[in-house]
PDB file of C-alpha atoms in Angstrom:
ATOM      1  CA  UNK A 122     -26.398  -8.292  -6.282  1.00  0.00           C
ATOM      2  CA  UNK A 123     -24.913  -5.747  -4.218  1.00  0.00           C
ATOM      3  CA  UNK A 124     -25.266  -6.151  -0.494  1.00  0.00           C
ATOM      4  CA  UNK A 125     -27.186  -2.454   1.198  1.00  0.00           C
ATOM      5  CA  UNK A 126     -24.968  -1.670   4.320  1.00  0.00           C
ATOM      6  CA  UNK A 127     -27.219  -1.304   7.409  1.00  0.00           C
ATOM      7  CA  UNK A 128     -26.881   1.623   9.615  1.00  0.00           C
ATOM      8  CA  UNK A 129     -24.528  -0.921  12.473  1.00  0.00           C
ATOM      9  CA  UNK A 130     -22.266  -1.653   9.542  1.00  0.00           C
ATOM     10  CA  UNK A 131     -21.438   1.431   7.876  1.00  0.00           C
ATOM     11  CA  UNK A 132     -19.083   2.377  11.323  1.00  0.00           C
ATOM     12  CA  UNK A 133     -17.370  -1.013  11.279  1.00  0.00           C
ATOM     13  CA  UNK A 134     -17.214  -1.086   6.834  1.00  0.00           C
ATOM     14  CA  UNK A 135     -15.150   2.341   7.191  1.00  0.00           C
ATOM     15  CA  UNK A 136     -13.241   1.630  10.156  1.00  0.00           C
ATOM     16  CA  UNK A 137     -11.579  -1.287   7.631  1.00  0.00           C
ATOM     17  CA  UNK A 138     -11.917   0.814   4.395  1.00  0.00           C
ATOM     18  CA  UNK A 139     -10.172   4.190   5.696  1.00  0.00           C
ATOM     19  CA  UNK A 140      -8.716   3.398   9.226  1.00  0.00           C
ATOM     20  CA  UNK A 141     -10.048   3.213  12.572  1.00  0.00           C
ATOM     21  CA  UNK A 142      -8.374   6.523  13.377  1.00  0.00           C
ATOM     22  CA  UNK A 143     -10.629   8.219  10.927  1.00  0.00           C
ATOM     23  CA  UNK A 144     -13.814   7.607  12.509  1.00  0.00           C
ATOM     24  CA  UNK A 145     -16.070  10.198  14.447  1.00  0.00           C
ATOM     25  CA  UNK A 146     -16.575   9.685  18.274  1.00  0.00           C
ATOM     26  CA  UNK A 147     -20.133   8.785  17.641  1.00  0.00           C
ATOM     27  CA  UNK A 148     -19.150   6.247  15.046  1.00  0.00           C
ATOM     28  CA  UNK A 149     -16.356   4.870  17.528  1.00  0.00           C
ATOM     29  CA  UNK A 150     -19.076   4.542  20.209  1.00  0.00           C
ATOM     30  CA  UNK A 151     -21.791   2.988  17.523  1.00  0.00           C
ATOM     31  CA  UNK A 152     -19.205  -0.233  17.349  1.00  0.00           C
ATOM     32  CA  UNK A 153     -18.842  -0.833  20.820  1.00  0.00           C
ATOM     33  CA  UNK A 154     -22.767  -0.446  21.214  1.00  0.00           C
ATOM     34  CA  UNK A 155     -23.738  -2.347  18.219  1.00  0.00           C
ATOM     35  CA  UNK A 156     -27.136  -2.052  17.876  1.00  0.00           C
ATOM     36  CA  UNK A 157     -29.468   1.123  18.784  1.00  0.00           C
ATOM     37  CA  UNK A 158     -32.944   1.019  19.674  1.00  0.00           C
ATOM     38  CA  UNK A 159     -36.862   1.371  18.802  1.00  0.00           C
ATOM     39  CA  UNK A 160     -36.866   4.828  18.232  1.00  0.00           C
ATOM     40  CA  UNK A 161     -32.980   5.511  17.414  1.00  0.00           C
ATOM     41  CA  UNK A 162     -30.608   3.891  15.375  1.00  0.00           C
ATOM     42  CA  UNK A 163     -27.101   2.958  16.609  1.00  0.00           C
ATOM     43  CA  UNK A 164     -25.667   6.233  15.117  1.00  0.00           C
ATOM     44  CA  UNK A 165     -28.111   8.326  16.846  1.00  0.00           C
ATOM     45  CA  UNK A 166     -28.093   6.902  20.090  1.00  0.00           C
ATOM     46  CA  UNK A 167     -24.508   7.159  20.057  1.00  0.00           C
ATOM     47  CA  UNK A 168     -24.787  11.068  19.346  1.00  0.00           C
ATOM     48  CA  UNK A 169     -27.732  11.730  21.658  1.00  0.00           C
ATOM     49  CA  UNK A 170     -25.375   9.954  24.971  1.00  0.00           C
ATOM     50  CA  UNK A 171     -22.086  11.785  23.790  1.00  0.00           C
ATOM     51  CA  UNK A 172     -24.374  15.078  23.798  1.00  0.00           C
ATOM     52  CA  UNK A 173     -25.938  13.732  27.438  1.00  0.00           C
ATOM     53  CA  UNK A 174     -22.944  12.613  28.936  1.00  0.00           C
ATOM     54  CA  UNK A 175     -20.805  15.996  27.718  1.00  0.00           C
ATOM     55  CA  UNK A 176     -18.909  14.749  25.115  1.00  0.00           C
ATOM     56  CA  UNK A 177     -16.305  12.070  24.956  1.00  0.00           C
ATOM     57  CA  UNK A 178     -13.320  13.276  26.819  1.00  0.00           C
ATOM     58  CA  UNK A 179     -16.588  12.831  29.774  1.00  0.00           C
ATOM     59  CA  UNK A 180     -17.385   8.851  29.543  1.00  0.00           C
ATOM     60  CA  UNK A 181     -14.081   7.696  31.317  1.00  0.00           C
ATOM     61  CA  UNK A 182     -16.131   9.715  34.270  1.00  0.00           C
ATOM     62  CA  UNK A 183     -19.468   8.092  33.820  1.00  0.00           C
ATOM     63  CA  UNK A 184     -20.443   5.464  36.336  1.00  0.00           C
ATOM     64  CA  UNK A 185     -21.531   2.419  35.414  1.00  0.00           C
ATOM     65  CA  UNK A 186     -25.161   3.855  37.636  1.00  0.00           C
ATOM     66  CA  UNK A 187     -25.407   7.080  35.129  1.00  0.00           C
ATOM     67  CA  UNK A 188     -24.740   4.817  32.094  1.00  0.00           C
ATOM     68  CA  UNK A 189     -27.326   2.221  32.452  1.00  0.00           C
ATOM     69  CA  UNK A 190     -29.851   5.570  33.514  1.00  0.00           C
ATOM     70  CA  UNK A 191     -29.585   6.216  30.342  1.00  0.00           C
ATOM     71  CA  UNK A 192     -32.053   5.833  27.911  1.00  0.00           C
ATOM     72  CA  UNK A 193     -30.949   2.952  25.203  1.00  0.00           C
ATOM     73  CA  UNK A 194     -28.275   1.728  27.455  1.00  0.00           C
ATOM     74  CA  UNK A 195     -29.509  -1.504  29.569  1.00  0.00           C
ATOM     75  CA  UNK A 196     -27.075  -3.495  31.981  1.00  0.00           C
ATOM     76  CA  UNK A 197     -24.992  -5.841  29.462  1.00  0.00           C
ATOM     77  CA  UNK A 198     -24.102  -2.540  27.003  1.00  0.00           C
ATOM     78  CA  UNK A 199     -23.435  -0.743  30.338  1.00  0.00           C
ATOM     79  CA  UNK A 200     -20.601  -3.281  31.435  1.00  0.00           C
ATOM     80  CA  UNK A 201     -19.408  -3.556  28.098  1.00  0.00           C
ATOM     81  CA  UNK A 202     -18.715   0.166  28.074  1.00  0.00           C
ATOM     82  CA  UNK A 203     -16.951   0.374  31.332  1.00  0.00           C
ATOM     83  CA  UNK A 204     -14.976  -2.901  30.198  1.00  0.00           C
ATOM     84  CA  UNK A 205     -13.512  -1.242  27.402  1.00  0.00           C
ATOM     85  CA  UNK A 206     -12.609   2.467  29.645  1.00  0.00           C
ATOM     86  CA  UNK A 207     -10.856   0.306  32.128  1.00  0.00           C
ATOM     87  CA  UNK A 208      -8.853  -1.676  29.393  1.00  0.00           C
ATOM     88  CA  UNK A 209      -7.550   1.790  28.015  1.00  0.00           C
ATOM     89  CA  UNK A 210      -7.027   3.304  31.212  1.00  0.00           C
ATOM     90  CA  UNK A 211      -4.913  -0.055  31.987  1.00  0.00           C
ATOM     91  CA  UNK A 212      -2.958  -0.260  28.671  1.00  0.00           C
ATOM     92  CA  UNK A 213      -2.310   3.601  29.641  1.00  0.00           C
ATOM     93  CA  UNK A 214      -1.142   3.035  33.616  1.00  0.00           C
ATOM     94  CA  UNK A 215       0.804  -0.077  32.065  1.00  0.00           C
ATOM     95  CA  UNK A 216       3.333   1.609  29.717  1.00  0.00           C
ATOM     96  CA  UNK A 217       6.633   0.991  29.699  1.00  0.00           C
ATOM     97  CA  UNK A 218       8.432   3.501  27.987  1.00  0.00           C
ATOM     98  CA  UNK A 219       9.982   5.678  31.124  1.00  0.00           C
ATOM     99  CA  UNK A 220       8.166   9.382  31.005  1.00  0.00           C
ATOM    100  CA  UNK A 221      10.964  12.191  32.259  1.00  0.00           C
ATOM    101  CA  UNK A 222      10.139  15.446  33.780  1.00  0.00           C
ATOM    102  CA  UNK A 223      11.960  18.285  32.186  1.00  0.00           C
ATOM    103  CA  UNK A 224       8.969  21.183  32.558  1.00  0.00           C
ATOM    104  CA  UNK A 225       5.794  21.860  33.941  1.00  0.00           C
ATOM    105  CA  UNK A 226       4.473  21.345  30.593  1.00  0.00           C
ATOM    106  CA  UNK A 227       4.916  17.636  30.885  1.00  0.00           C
ATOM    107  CA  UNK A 228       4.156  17.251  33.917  1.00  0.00           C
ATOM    108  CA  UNK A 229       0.506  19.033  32.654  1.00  0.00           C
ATOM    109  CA  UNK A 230       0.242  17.194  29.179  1.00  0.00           C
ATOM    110  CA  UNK A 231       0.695  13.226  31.286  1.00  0.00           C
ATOM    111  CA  UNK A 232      -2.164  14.494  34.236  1.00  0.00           C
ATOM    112  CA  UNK A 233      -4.885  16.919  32.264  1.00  0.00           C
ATOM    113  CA  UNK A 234      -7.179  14.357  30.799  1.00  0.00           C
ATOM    114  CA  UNK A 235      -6.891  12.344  34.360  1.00  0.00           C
ATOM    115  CA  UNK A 236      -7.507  15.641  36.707  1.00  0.00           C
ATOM    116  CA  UNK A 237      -8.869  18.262  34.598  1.00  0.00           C
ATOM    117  CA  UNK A 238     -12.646  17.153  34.360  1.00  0.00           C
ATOM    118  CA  UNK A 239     -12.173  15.919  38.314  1.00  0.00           C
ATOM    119  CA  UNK A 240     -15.510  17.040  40.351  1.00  0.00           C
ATOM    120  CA  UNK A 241     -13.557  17.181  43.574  1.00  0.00           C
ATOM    121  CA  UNK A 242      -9.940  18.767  44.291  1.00  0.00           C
ATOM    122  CA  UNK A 243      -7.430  15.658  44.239  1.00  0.00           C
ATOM    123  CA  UNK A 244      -3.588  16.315  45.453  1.00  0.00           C
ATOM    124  CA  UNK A 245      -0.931  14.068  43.309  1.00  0.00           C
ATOM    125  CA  UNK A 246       2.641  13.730  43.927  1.00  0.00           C
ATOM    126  CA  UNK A 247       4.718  12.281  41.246  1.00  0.00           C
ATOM    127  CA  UNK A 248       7.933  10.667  43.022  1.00  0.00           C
ATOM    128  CA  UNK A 249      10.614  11.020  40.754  1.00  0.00           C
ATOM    129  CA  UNK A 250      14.630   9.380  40.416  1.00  0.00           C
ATOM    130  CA  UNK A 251      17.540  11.671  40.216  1.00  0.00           C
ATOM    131  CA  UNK A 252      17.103  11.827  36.725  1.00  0.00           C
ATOM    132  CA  UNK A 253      13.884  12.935  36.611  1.00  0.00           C
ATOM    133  CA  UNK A 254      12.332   9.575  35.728  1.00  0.00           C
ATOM    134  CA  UNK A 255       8.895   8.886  37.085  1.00  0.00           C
ATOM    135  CA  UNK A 256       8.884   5.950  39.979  1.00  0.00           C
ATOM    136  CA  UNK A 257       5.267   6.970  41.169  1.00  0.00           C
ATOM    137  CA  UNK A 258       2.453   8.643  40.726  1.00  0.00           C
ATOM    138  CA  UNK A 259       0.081   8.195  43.844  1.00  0.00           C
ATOM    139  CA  UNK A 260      -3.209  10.444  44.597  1.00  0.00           C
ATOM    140  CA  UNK A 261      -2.392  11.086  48.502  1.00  0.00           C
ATOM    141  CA  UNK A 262      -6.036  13.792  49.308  1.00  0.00           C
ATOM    142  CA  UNK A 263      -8.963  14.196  47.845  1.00  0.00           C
ATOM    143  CA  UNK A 264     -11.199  17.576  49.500  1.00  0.00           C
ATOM    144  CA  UNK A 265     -10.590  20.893  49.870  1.00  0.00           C
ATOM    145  CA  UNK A 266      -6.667  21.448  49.602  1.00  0.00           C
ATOM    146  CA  UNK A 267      -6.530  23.280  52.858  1.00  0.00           C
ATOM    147  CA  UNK A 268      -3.008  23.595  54.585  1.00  0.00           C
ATOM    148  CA  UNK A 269      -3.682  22.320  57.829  1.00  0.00           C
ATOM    149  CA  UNK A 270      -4.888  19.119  56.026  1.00  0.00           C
ATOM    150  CA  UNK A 271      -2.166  18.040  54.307  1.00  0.00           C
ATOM    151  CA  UNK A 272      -0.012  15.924  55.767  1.00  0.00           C
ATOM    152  CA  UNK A 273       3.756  16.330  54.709  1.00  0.00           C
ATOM    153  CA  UNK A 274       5.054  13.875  56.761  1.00  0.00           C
ATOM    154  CA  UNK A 275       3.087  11.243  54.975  1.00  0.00           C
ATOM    155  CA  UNK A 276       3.967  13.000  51.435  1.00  0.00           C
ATOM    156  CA  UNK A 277       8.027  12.548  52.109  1.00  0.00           C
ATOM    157  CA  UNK A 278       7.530   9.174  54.015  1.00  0.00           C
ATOM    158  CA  UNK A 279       5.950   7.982  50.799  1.00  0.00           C
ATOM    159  CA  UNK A 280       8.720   9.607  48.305  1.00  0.00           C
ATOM    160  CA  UNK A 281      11.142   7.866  50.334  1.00  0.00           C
ATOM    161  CA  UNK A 282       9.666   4.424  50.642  1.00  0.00           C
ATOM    162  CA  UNK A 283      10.251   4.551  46.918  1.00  0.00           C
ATOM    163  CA  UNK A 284      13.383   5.389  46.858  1.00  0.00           C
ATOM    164  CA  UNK A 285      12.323   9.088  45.374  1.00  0.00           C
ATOM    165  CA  UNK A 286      14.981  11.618  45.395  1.00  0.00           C
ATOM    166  CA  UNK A 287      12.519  14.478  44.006  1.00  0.00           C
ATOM    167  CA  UNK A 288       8.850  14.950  43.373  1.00  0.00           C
ATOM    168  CA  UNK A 289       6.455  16.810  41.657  1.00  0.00           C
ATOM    169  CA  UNK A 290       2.866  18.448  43.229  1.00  0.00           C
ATOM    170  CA  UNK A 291      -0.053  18.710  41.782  1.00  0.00           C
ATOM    171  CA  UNK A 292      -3.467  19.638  42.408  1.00  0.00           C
ATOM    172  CA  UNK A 293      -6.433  20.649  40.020  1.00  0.00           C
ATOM    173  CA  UNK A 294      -9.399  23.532  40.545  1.00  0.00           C
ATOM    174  CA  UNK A 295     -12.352  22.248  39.347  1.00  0.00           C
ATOM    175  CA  UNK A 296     -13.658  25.243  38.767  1.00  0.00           C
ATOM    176  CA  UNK A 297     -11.253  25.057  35.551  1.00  0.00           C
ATOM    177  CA  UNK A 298      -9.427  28.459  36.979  1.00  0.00           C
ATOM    178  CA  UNK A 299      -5.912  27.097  38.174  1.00  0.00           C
ATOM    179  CA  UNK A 300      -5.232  30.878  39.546  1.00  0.00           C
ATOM    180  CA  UNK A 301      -3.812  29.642  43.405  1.00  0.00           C
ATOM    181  CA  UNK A 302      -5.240  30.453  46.437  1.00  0.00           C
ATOM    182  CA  UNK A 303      -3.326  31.802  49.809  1.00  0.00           C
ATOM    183  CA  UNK A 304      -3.973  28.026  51.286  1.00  0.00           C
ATOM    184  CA  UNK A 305      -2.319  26.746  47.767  1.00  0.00           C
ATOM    185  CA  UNK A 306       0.484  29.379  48.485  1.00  0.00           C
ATOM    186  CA  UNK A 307       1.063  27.554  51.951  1.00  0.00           C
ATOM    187  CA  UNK A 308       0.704  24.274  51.182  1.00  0.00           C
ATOM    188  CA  UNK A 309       4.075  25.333  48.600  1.00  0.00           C
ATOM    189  CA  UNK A 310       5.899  27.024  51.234  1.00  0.00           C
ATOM    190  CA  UNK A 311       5.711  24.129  53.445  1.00  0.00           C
ATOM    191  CA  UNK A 312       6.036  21.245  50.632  1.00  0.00           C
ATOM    192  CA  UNK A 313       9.728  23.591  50.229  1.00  0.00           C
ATOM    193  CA  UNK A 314      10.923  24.039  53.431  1.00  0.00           C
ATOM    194  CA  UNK A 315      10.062  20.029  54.354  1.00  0.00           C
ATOM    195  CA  UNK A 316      11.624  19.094  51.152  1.00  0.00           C
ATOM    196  CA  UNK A 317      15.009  20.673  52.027  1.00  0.00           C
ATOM    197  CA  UNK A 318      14.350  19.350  55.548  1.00  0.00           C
ATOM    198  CA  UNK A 319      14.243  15.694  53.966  1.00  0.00           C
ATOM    199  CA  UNK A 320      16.663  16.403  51.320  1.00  0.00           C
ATOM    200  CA  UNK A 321      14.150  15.796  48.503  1.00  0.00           C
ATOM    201  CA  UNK A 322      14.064  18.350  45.902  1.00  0.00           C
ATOM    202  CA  UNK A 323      10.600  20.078  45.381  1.00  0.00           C
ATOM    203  CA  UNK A 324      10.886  20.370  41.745  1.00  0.00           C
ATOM    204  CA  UNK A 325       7.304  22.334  41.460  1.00  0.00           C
ATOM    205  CA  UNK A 326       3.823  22.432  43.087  1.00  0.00           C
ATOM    206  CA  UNK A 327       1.212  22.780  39.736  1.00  0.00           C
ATOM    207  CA  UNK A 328      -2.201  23.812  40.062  1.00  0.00           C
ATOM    208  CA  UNK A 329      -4.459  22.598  36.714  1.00  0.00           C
ATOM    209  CA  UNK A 330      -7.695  23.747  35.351  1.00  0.00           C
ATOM    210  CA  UNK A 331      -8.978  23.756  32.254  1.00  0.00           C
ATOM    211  CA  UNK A 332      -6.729  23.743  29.680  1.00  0.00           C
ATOM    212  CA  UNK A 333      -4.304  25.968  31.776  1.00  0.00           C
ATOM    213  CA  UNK A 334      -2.152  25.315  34.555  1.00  0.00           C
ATOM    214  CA  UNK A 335      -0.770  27.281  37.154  1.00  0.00           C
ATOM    215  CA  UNK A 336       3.443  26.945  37.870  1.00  0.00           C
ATOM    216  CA  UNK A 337       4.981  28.083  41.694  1.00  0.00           C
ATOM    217  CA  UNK A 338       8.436  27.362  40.395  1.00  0.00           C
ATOM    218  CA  UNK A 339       7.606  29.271  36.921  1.00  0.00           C
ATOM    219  CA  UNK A 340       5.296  31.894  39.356  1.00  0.00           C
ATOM    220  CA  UNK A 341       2.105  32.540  36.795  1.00  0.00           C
ATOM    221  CA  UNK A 342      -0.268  30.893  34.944  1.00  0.00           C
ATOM    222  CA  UNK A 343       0.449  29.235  31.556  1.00  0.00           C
ATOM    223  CA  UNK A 344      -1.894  27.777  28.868  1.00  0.00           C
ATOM    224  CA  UNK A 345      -1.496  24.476  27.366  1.00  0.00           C
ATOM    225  CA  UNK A 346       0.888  25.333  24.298  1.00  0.00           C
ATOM    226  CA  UNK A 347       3.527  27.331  26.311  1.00  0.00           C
ATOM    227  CA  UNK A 348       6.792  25.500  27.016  1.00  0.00           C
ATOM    228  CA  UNK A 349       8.859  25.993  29.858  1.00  0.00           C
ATOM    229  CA  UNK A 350      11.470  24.181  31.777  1.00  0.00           C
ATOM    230  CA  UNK A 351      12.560  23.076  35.202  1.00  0.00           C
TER     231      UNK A 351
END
């Protein structure tokens, strides 16, 4: 007698047929959620919170408070959802393999999913070794990026806590257009002169919005396939 799949198994039954990798984002969602509900099976409740929620490049944002608001998702599937975005974002911040900083391109392709979809302007420096190496990435603001707000005594005090010899800016628009402003064009003039000041290079100050980022060193606005270099 051959066995009729129910609508929970067919995700899991072609996850070990054709690959994991292969599955849809709805599908990937259906496993961790299991079962659906009343009125919605598993595949459609997964579709109807992706669509909700913005798609899934959106749930790493989702609070635990806006997931369980939502309808088919009670308290246990909740913390089972934001269990599994903190083990990725973990596995991710836990990587050993040593990421080097040879263009504002990678400097954009390692932040964009972290800072592009941000609600509020956050200001990163990455705090790098002479060769380029990363020692530290630390979020130092969150606000408005105004000028006389940022502190850049506490941005080189930090860099050379760690030992940093240069360091990277970055800041995103979440507006999505990463065209600067005049206080962005201050902030860089002082992050420059203070870096030479403090005798730690400045490699770049890099603005990013969606899906485009903005380069002071490079001096115009790039989209994410060009490649350019320190």
């Amino acid at each position: 007698m051959i066995k009729t799949l129910s609508i929970e198994e067919h995700p899991r039954e072609k996850a070990l047929s054709i690959g994991i990798d292969q599955l849809s984002d709805e599908e990937l969602l259906a496993i961790v959620l299991r079962t659906g509900n009343k009125s919605e099976n598993v595949i459609e409740l997964s579709k109807r919170l992706l669509g909700e929620i913005g798609g899934i490049v959106h749930l790493k944002d989702a609070s635990y408070g806006k997931l369980i608001s939502m309808k088919g998702i009670k308290k246990a599937k909740g913390v089972e959802l934001m269990a599994i975005l903190e083990i990725g974002k973990r596995i991710y911040e836990a990587t050993d393999i040593p990421v080097i900083f040879d263009s504002p391109h990678a400097v954009f392709n390692l932040m964009k999913s972290e800072m592009m979809h941000l609600k509020q302007e956050h200001f990163v420096i990455l705090i790098l070794d002479q060769k380029h190496r990363l020692i530290l990435k630390k979020t130092l603001f969150i606000g408005s990026i105004n000028a006389s707000l940022i502190s850049m005594r506490e941005i080189f005090l930090e860099t050379l806590s760690f030992n940093g010899v240069a360091l990277i800016a970055i800041h995103n628009h979440p507006s999505g257009d990463a065209r600067p402003s005049i206080e962005d064009e201050e902030v860089t003039k002082r992050l420059m002169e203070s870096g030479k000041m403090m005798n730690v290079k400045v490699l770049d100050h890099i603005i990013i919005g969606w899906n485009e980022f903005y380069s002071f060193v490079g001096k115009r606005l790039y989209n994410e396939h060009d490649v350019i270099a320190f």
